[in-house]
Coordinates of C-alpha atoms in Angstrom, one line a residue:
M1 CA 33.4 8.9 35.2
S2 CA 30.5 6.5 34.9
N3 CA 27.3 7.3 33.3
T4 CA 25.5 7.1 36.4
A5 CA 27.9 9.7 37.8
V6 CA 27.2 11.9 34.9
M7 CA 23.5 11.8 35.5
E8 CA 23.8 12.5 39.2
N9 CA 25.8 15.5 38.4
Q10 CA 23.5 16.9 35.7
K11 CA 20.5 16.4 38.0
P12 CA 20.8 19.6 40.2
V13 CA 21.6 21.7 37.6
R14 CA 18.3 21.1 35.8
R15 CA 16.8 21.5 39.4
A16 CA 18.2 24.7 39.7
S17 CA 17.2 26.0 36.6
G18 CA 13.7 25.5 38.0
R19 CA 12.2 24.4 34.9
V20 CA 12.6 22.2 31.9
P21 CA 12.4 23.8 28.3
W22 CA 9.4 22.8 26.4
L23 CA 10.8 22.8 23.2
D24 CA 14.6 21.9 22.6
W25 CA 16.5 24.0 19.8
M26 CA 18.2 21.2 18.6
V27 CA 14.9 19.7 16.8
M28 CA 14.3 23.4 15.1
P29 CA 15.8 22.5 11.8
T30 CA 13.8 19.4 11.4
L31 CA 10.4 21.1 12.3
A32 CA 11.3 23.7 10.1
V33 CA 11.8 21.1 7.0
L34 CA 8.5 19.4 7.7
A35 CA 6.6 22.6 7.9
L36 CA 8.1 23.4 4.4
V37 CA 7.5 20.0 2.9
V38 CA 4.7 18.6 4.5
G39 CA 2.9 21.3 6.4
Y40 CA 2.9 23.6 3.5
P41 CA 1.1 21.5 0.9
V42 CA -1.3 20.5 3.4
V43 CA -2.4 23.6 4.3
Y44 CA -2.4 25.2 0.7
T45 CA -4.7 22.0 -0.3
L46 CA -7.1 22.7 2.6
M47 CA -7.1 26.6 1.3
L48 CA -8.1 25.3 -2.4
S49 CA -10.4 22.7 -1.3
V50 CA -12.9 25.5 -0.2
Q51 CA -12.5 27.5 -3.4
D52 CA -13.9 27.4 -6.9
Y53 CA -10.7 27.3 -8.4
N54 CA -10.0 26.4 -12.0
L55 CA -6.8 27.2 -14.0
L56 CA -8.6 27.7 -17.3
D57 CA -11.0 30.6 -15.7
I58 CA -10.4 33.9 -16.3
V59 CA -11.9 34.9 -13.2
P60 CA -9.9 34.4 -10.0
G61 CA -11.2 31.3 -7.9
G62 CA -13.7 32.2 -5.4
Y63 CA -14.5 31.0 -1.4
V64 CA -17.2 28.7 -1.7
G65 CA -17.1 27.1 1.7
A66 CA -17.9 23.5 2.0
G67 CA -19.2 23.5 -1.6
N68 CA -16.5 21.3 -3.2
Y69 CA -17.4 18.7 -0.5
S70 CA -21.2 18.7 -0.7
S71 CA -20.5 18.3 -4.8
L72 CA -18.3 15.7 -3.9
F73 CA -20.6 13.8 -2.0
S74 CA -23.1 13.6 -4.7
D75 CA -20.6 12.8 -7.5
P76 CA -21.2 9.0 -8.8
V77 CA -17.6 9.1 -10.0
F78 CA -16.3 9.8 -6.6
W79 CA -18.1 7.0 -5.1
T80 CA -17.1 4.8 -8.1
A81 CA -13.5 5.8 -7.5
L82 CA -13.7 4.9 -3.5
Y83 CA -15.3 1.7 -4.4
N84 CA -12.5 0.8 -7.0
T85 CA -9.9 1.9 -4.3
A86 CA -11.5 -0.3 -1.5
V87 CA -11.4 -3.5 -3.9
Y88 CA -8.0 -2.8 -5.4
T89 CA -6.5 -2.1 -2.2
F90 CA -8.1 -4.4 0.1
G91 CA -8.3 -7.4 -2.5
S92 CA -4.7 -7.3 -3.7
V93 CA -3.4 -6.9 -0.2
F94 CA -5.3 -9.8 0.9
V95 CA -4.4 -12.4 -1.7
S96 CA -0.6 -11.3 -1.8
A97 CA -0.6 -11.8 1.7
L98 CA -2.1 -15.4 1.5
L99 CA 0.2 -16.1 -1.6
G100 CA 3.2 -15.2 0.5
L101 CA 2.1 -17.0 3.5
I102 CA 1.7 -20.2 1.8
F103 CA 5.1 -19.8 -0.1
A104 CA 6.6 -19.2 3.1
L105 CA 5.2 -21.8 4.9
L106 CA 6.1 -24.5 2.2
L107 CA 9.8 -23.4 1.8
D108 CA 10.3 -23.4 5.6
N109 CA 12.9 -25.3 6.8
L110 CA 14.1 -26.4 3.4
A111 CA 17.7 -26.2 2.8
G112 CA 20.0 -26.9 -0.2
P113 CA 20.8 -24.6 -3.4
Q114 CA 17.6 -25.5 -5.0
F115 CA 15.6 -24.0 -2.7
R116 CA 17.8 -21.0 -2.3
A117 CA 17.3 -20.7 -5.9
V118 CA 13.7 -21.0 -5.4
R119 CA 13.6 -18.3 -2.9
A120 CA 15.6 -15.9 -5.0
L121 CA 13.2 -16.6 -7.9
L122 CA 10.2 -15.6 -6.1
L123 CA 11.6 -12.4 -4.7
V124 CA 12.3 -11.3 -8.5
P125 CA 9.1 -9.7 -9.0
W126 CA 9.6 -7.4 -6.0
A127 CA 12.8 -6.2 -7.5
V128 CA 10.9 -4.8 -10.9
P129 CA 10.0 -1.5 -11.3
F130 CA 6.4 -1.0 -10.9
V131 CA 6.1 0.9 -14.4
V132 CA 8.1 -2.1 -16.1
V133 CA 5.5 -4.6 -14.3
A134 CA 2.5 -2.4 -15.8
F135 CA 3.8 -2.5 -19.4
L136 CA 4.8 -6.0 -19.0
F137 CA 1.4 -7.0 -18.1
R138 CA -0.2 -4.8 -20.7
Y139 CA 1.7 -6.8 -23.3
M140 CA 0.7 -10.0 -22.1
Y141 CA -3.0 -9.1 -21.9
M142 CA -3.0 -7.8 -25.6
Q143 CA -5.9 -9.0 -27.4
N144 CA -3.9 -10.0 -30.5
G145 CA -0.5 -11.4 -30.1
G146 CA -0.8 -11.4 -25.8
I147 CA 0.6 -14.4 -24.2
V148 CA -2.5 -14.8 -21.9
N149 CA -4.9 -15.0 -24.9
E150 CA -2.6 -17.3 -26.9
M151 CA -2.2 -19.9 -24.0
L152 CA -6.0 -19.7 -23.5
L153 CA -6.7 -20.5 -27.1
W154 CA -4.3 -23.0 -27.2
S155 CA -5.4 -24.9 -24.5
G156 CA -9.1 -24.5 -25.5
L157 CA -10.4 -22.5 -22.6
I158 CA -11.9 -19.8 -24.9
D159 CA -13.1 -19.7 -28.4
H160 CA -11.6 -16.0 -29.4
P161 CA -9.4 -13.4 -27.8
V162 CA -10.7 -12.0 -24.8
P163 CA -10.2 -7.7 -24.6
W164 CA -8.8 -8.3 -20.8
L165 CA -8.1 -4.3 -20.4
N166 CA -10.8 -2.9 -22.7
N167 CA -13.6 -4.7 -20.9
A168 CA -15.4 -2.9 -18.0
A169 CA -16.0 -6.3 -16.1
L170 CA -12.3 -7.7 -16.7
A171 CA -10.2 -4.9 -16.5
M172 CA -9.9 -4.5 -12.5
P173 CA -9.2 -8.0 -11.9
A174 CA -6.5 -8.2 -14.5
V175 CA -4.8 -5.1 -13.2
M176 CA -5.1 -6.4 -9.6
V177 CA -3.4 -9.9 -11.2
A178 CA -0.2 -7.4 -12.0
N179 CA -0.4 -6.1 -8.4
I180 CA -0.5 -9.0 -6.5
W181 CA 2.3 -10.4 -8.8
A182 CA 4.8 -7.8 -7.9
M183 CA 3.7 -7.4 -4.2
A184 CA 3.4 -11.1 -3.1
P185 CA 7.2 -11.4 -2.9
F186 CA 7.2 -8.7 -0.1
F187 CA 4.8 -10.7 2.1
F188 CA 7.2 -13.9 1.4
L189 CA 10.2 -12.3 2.3
L190 CA 8.9 -10.6 5.6
L191 CA 6.9 -13.9 6.7
S192 CA 10.0 -16.1 5.9
A193 CA 12.2 -14.1 8.1
A194 CA 9.5 -14.2 10.9
L195 CA 9.4 -18.0 10.8
S196 CA 13.3 -18.1 11.0
G197 CA 12.6 -16.0 14.3
I198 CA 10.6 -18.7 16.1
P199 CA 12.6 -20.3 19.0
N200 CA 14.1 -23.5 18.3
E201 CA 12.6 -24.6 21.6
V202 CA 9.2 -24.0 21.0
I203 CA 9.2 -26.0 17.7
E204 CA 11.2 -29.1 19.6
S205 CA 8.7 -28.9 22.3
A206 CA 5.9 -29.1 19.7
R207 CA 7.7 -32.1 18.2
V208 CA 8.3 -33.5 21.4
D209 CA 4.2 -33.4 21.7
R210 CA 3.9 -35.2 18.5
A211 CA 2.3 -32.1 17.2
R212 CA 1.3 -32.9 13.1
T213 CA 2.1 -30.6 10.4
W214 CA -1.2 -28.5 10.3
S215 CA -1.3 -28.5 14.2
M216 CA 1.9 -27.0 13.8
I217 CA 1.3 -24.3 11.7
W218 CA -2.3 -23.5 13.3
H219 CA -1.4 -23.5 17.0
I220 CA 3.0 -22.6 16.6
K221 CA 3.7 -20.8 13.5
L222 CA 0.6 -18.5 13.0
P223 CA 0.4 -17.0 16.4
F224 CA 4.2 -15.6 15.8
L225 CA 3.2 -14.6 12.3
R226 CA 0.6 -12.4 13.7
N227 CA 2.0 -9.4 14.4
P228 CA 4.4 -9.2 11.2
L229 CA 1.0 -9.9 9.1
I230 CA -0.8 -7.1 10.6
V231 CA 2.2 -4.6 10.2
S232 CA 3.0 -5.5 7.0
S233 CA -0.9 -5.6 5.5
L234 CA -1.2 -2.2 7.0
L235 CA 1.9 -0.8 5.3
M236 CA 0.9 -2.4 1.9
I237 CA -2.7 -0.9 2.2
I238 CA -1.1 2.5 2.5
A239 CA 0.8 2.0 -0.4
N240 CA -1.7 0.6 -2.7
F241 CA -3.9 3.4 -1.6
N242 CA -1.8 5.4 -3.3
D243 CA -0.7 3.5 -6.2
F244 CA -0.8 5.3 -9.3
A245 CA 1.8 4.1 -11.9
K246 CA 0.3 0.5 -12.7
I247 CA -3.2 1.6 -13.1
W248 CA -2.0 4.6 -15.1
A249 CA 0.3 2.7 -17.3
M250 CA -2.4 -0.2 -17.8
T251 CA -5.6 1.5 -18.1
Q252 CA -5.5 5.1 -17.4
G253 CA -8.5 4.5 -15.2
G254 CA -10.6 2.9 -17.8
P255 CA -12.5 1.7 -19.7
G256 CA -14.9 4.2 -18.3
F257 CA -14.1 4.6 -15.0
S258 CA -14.0 0.9 -14.5
T259 CA -10.3 1.1 -12.9
T260 CA -10.5 4.6 -11.8
T261 CA -9.2 5.0 -8.2
L262 CA -9.1 8.1 -5.7
V263 CA -5.3 9.0 -6.5
V264 CA -6.4 8.5 -10.5
Y265 CA -9.6 10.6 -10.4
V266 CA -7.5 13.4 -8.6
Y267 CA -5.0 13.5 -11.2
R268 CA -7.7 13.4 -14.1
L269 CA -9.5 16.5 -12.0
A270 CA -6.2 18.3 -11.3
F271 CA -4.2 18.0 -14.6
E272 CA -7.0 17.2 -17.4
N273 CA -9.9 19.4 -16.1
F274 CA -7.6 21.6 -14.2
E275 CA -10.3 22.0 -11.4
F276 CA -7.8 22.1 -8.7
G277 CA -10.5 23.5 -6.1
Y278 CA -12.4 20.3 -6.7
A279 CA -9.5 18.1 -6.8
S280 CA -8.2 19.4 -3.4
A281 CA -11.5 18.4 -1.9
T282 CA -10.9 15.1 -3.3
G283 CA -7.5 14.9 -1.8
V284 CA -8.3 16.1 1.4
I285 CA -10.8 13.0 2.0
W286 CA -8.1 11.1 0.5
L287 CA -5.8 12.2 3.2
L288 CA -8.4 11.5 6.0
L289 CA -8.7 8.0 4.9
L290 CA -4.9 7.4 4.6
L291 CA -4.7 9.3 8.2
V292 CA -7.0 6.4 9.7
F293 CA -4.7 3.6 8.3
A294 CA -1.5 5.5 9.2
V295 CA -2.7 5.7 13.0
A296 CA -3.7 1.9 12.8
Y297 CA -0.2 1.5 11.6
V298 CA 1.4 3.3 14.2
R299 CA -0.6 1.4 16.9
A300 CA 0.2 -1.8 15.6
L301 CA 3.9 -1.1 15.6
R302 CA 3.5 0.3 19.5
M303 CA 1.6 -3.1 20.3
N304 CA 4.7 -5.3 18.8

């Protein structure tokens, strides 16, 4: 019996029942798991965010309403962490996407074993675990014996070793360089795949019209890369917003608060100061910001 015949036989049964169930029992296990692993932590965090709850206090935490949130908005460290998060996230994603785009365009249509080897080498940083990347760059940035200072001293660009990770003005750019090194291959891989998906008819038509290289890139290739760039950038913005391992392994948010992002600040509040109520309020703000990017990501996927 064909699928059409089966559907025709099922329609009268559904009409005869008089109503369509609003909940399919088959999805109940999935909803139960989501409620346990997602719903419960979120609800518990919301409850903690309205309490003055410190794990070291003898007295149990009391209800303070929006007290934690009002304290948060007058907390200069919170605004510093929010600013650092924006700089770290958007700066890293922008530069990584730009580098990935440049490498993808340079290696597009280049065949041969040597170029396959170059592509493989460019993807190596993406395969390195983030913690390993952090410690690798930490050793490279060492003031005494680090390869970065040794190379700069040898070339004569500096007269004395630079404390890259101990200087408040240099620490954030130094951490971002490590992040960009690890993230640019992701954009290179995705944009190379998108370039290979451009129809040959479009490329041949542009060549017949004698389109030059820059015109081919600007008018043909970049429009095809727009949607992959938007989706991958939103995905990496969400990932960098939650990035904890690289920053903590390299600077632990220091010196001072110069590299403290929201995720590092929440960790310090919760697991160093044990201020779970205040940390939960910060986490709620952090969650709301992430939801904005998540909604934008879903809308971008629908647009594609």
